[in-house]
Short mmCIF file of C-alpha atoms in Angstrom, two decimals:
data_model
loop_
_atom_site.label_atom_id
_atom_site.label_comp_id
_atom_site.label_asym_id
_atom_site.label_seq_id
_atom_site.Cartn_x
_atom_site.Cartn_y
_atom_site.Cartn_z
CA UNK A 1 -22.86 34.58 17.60
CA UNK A 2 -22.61 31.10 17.84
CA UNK A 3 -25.29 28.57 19.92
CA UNK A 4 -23.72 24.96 21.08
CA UNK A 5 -26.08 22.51 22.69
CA UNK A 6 -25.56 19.02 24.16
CA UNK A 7 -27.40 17.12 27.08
CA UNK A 8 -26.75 18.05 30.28
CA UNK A 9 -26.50 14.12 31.21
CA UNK A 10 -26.58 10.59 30.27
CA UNK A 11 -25.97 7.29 32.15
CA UNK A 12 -25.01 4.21 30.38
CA UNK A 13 -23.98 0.78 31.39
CA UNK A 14 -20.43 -0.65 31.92
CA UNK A 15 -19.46 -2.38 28.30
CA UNK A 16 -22.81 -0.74 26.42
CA UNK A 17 -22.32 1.81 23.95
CA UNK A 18 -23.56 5.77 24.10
CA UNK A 19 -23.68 8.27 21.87
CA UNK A 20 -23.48 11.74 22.63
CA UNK A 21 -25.17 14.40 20.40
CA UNK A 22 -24.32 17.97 20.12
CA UNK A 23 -25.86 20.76 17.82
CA UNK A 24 -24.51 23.79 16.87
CA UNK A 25 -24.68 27.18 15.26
CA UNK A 26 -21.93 29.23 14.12
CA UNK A 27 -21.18 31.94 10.98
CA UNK A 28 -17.81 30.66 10.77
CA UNK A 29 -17.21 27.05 11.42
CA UNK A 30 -13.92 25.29 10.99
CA UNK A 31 -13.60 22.44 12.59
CA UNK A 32 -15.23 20.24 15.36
CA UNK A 33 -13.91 19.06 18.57
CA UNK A 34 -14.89 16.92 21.41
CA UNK A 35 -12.66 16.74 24.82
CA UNK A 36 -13.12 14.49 27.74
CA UNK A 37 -12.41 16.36 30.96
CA UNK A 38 -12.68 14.04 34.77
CA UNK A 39 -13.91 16.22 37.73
CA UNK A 40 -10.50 18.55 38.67
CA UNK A 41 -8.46 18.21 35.79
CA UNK A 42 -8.00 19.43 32.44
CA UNK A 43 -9.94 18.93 29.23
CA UNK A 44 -7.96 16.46 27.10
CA UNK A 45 -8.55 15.82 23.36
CA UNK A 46 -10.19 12.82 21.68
CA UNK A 47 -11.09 13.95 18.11
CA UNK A 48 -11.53 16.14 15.46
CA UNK A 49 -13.54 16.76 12.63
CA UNK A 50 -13.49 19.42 10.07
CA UNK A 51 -15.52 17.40 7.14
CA UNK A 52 -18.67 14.94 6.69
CA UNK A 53 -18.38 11.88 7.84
CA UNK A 54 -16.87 9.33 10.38
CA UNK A 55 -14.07 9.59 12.60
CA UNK A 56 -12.77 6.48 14.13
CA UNK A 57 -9.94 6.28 17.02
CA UNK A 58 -10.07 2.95 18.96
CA UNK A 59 -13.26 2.98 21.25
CA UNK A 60 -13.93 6.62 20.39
CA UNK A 61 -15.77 7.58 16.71
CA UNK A 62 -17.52 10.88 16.13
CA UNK A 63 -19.48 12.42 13.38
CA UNK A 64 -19.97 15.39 11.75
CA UNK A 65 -22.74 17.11 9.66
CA UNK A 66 -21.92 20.73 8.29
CA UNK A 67 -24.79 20.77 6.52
CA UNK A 68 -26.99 19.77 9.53
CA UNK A 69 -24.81 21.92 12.46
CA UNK A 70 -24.36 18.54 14.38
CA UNK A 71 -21.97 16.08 15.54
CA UNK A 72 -22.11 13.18 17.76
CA UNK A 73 -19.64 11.22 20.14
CA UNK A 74 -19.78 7.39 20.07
CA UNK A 75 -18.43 5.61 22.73
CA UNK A 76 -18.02 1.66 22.67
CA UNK A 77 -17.12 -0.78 25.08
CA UNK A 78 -17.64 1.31 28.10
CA UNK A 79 -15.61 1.14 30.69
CA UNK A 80 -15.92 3.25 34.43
CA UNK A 81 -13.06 5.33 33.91
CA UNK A 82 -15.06 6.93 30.69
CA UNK A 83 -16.89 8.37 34.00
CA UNK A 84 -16.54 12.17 32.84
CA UNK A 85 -17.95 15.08 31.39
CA UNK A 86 -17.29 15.34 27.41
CA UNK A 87 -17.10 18.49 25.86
CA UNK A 88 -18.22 19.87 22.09
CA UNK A 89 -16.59 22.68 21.07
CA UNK A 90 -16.70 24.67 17.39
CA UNK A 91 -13.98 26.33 15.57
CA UNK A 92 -15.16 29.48 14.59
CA UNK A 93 -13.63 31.78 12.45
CA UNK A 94 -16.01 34.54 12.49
CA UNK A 95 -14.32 37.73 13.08
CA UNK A 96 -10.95 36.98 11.75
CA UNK A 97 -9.38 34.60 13.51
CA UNK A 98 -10.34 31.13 14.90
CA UNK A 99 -11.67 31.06 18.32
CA UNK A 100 -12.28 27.70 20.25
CA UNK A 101 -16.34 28.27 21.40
CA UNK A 102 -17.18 24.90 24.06
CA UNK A 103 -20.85 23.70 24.92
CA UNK A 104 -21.55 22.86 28.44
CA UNK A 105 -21.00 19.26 28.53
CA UNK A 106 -22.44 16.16 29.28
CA UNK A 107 -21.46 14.54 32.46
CA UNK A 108 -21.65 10.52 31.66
CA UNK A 109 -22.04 8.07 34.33
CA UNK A 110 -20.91 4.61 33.59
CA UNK A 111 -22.51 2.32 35.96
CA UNK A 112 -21.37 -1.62 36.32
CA UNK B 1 8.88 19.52 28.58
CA UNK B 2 7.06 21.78 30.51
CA UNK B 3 4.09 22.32 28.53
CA UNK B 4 1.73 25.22 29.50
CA UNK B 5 2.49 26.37 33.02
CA UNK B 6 -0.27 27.84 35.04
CA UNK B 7 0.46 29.83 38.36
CA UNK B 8 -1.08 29.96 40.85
CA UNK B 9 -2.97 27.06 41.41
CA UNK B 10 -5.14 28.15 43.91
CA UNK B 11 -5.81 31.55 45.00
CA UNK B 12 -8.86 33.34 47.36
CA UNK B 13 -8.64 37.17 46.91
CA UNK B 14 -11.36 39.88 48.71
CA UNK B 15 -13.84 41.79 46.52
CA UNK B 16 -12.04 44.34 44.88
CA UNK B 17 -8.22 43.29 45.06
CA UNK B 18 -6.62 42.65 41.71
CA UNK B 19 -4.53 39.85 40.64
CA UNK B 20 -2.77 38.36 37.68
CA UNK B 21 -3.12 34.75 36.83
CA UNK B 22 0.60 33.68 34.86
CA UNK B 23 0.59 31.56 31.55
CA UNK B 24 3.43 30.63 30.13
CA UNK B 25 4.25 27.97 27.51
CA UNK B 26 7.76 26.89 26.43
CA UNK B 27 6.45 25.29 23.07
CA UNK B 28 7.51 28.20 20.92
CA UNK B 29 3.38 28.34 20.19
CA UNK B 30 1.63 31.61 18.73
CA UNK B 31 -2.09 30.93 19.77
CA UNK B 32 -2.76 31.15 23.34
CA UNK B 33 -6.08 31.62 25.13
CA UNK B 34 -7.81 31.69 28.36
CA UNK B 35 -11.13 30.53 29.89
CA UNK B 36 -13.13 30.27 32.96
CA UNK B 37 -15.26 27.34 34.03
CA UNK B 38 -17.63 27.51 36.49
CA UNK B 39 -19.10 24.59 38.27
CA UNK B 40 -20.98 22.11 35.94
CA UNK B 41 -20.30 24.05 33.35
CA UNK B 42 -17.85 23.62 29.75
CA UNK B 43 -15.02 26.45 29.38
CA UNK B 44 -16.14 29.86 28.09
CA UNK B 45 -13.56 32.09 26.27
CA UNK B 46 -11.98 35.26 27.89
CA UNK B 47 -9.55 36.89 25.58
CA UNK B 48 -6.81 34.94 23.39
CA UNK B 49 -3.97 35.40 21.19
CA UNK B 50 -2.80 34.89 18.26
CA UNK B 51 0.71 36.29 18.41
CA UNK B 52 2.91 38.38 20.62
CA UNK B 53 1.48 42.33 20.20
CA UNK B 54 -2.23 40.81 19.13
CA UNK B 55 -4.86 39.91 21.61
CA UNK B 56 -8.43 39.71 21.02
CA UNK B 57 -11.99 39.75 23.66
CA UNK B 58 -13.91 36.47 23.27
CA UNK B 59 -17.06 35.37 24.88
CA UNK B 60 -16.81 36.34 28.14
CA UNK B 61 -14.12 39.77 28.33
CA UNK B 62 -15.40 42.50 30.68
CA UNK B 63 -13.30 42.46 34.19
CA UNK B 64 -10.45 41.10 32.21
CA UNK B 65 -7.12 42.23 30.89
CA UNK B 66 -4.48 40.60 28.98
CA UNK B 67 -1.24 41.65 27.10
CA UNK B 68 1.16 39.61 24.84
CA UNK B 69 4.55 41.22 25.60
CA UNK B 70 6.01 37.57 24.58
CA UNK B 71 5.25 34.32 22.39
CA UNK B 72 5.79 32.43 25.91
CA UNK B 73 3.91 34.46 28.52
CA UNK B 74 0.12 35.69 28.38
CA UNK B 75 -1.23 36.80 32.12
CA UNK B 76 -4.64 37.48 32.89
CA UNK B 77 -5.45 40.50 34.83
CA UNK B 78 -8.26 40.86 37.23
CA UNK B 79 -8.97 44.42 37.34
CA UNK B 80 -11.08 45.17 40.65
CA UNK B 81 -12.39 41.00 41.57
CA UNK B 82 -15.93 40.35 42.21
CA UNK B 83 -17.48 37.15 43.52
CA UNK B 84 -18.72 36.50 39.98
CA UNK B 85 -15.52 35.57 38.98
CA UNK B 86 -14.90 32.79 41.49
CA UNK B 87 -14.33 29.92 38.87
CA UNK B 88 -11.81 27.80 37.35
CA UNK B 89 -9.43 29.16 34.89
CA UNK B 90 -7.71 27.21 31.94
CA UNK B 91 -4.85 28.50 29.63
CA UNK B 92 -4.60 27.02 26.45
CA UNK B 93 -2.49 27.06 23.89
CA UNK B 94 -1.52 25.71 20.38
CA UNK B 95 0.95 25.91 16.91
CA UNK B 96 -1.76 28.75 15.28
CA UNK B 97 -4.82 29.36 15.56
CA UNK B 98 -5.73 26.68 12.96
CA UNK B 99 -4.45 23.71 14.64
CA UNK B 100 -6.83 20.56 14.73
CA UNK B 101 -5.82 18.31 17.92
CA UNK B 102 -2.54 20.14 18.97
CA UNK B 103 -3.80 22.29 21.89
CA UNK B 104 -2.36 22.05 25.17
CA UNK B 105 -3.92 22.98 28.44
CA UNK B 106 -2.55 23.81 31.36
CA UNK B 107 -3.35 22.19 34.75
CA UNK B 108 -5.88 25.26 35.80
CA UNK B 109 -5.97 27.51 38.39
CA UNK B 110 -9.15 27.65 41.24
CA UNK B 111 -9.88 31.11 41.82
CA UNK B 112 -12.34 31.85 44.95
CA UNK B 113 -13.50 35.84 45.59
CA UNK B 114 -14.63 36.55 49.22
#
């Protein structure tokens, strides 16, 4: 089966920087995700990793570790509208074909 | 473009009543999927697709039907609904199953059982 944990929340101040962790544990990983999703609306994607290392997109880096079954979120310069919940979620290819398994999320609160 | 369609986008039904949820997508994709999310929770997968003629249960299946008559459509059926299944549901969908950031959601549908 597969086992994804992140924290349940965080708070952070306007133009600070937070990272979000997430842990996971899967037979078949292929790839990393992470999704931002605002109260009411769809989850939209910000990145995607699928080896070691870095990923860098403007304000927006995340990391993966295959090795270690974790990955974390970094956001920079934060702003109130990163007010949302941000979502983990494993590739997992376990069974065949790849599913798209998501953690719970962690609601972030940007305060000014 | 339309994207992923989702109908309807809200819905209350009465314990026991059946209903199918629509999904359509006009993006010529094979991979489609649906999930529920209930409140302060992330999405957890129902059944998905990876071609017309091939569905598959994922996290989440029992109460649930689906069928993949067509690469565009992929309804979910609510058998018999129970109050457990008040949630949100998302369809999703993308090239193949092996796509890394092209996957399209649709707007979701609020489901509420009475």
């Amino acid at each position: 089966g597969q086992n994804i944990d992140q924290p349940t929340e965080m708070t952070a101040t306007e133009g600070a920087i937070v990272q979000i962790n997430c842990t996971y544990q899967t037979s078949g990983f292929n790839g990393l995700f992470w999704y931002q999703q605002h109260a009411g609306e769809a989850p939209t994607f910000l990145s995607y990793n699928v080896l070691d290392g870095l990923e860098e997109k403007g304000r927006f880096s995340s990391f993966l570790s295959r090795s270690k079954g974790y990955s974390y979120l970094l956001l920079k310069e934060l702003q109130m509208k990163d007010s949302a919940s941000y979502l983990c979620a494993v590739r997992d290819r376990s069974g065949g074909y790849n599913k798209l398994i998501f953690g719970a999320g962690t609601r972030l609160a940007v305060h000014p | 473009n339309a994207g992923v369609t989702q109908t309807p986008k809200f819905q209350v039904l009465k314990t026991g009543q059946s209903m199918t949820l629509q999904c359509a997508q006009d993006m010529n994709h094979e991979y489609m999927s649906w999930y529920r999310q209930d409140p302060g929770m992330g999405l957890r997968l129902i059944h998905y697709s990876v071609g017309a003629g091939i569905t598959d249960q994922g996290e989440v299946p029992n109460g649930y039907n689906v069928s993949r008559s067509t690469t565009e459509d992929f309804p979910l059926r609510l058998l018999s609904a129970a109050p457990s299944q008040t949630s949100v549901y998302f369809c999703a969908s993308s090239p193949t199953d092996s796509t890394g950031n092209t996957i399209y959601f649709g707007e979701g549908s609020w489901l509420t059982v009475v």
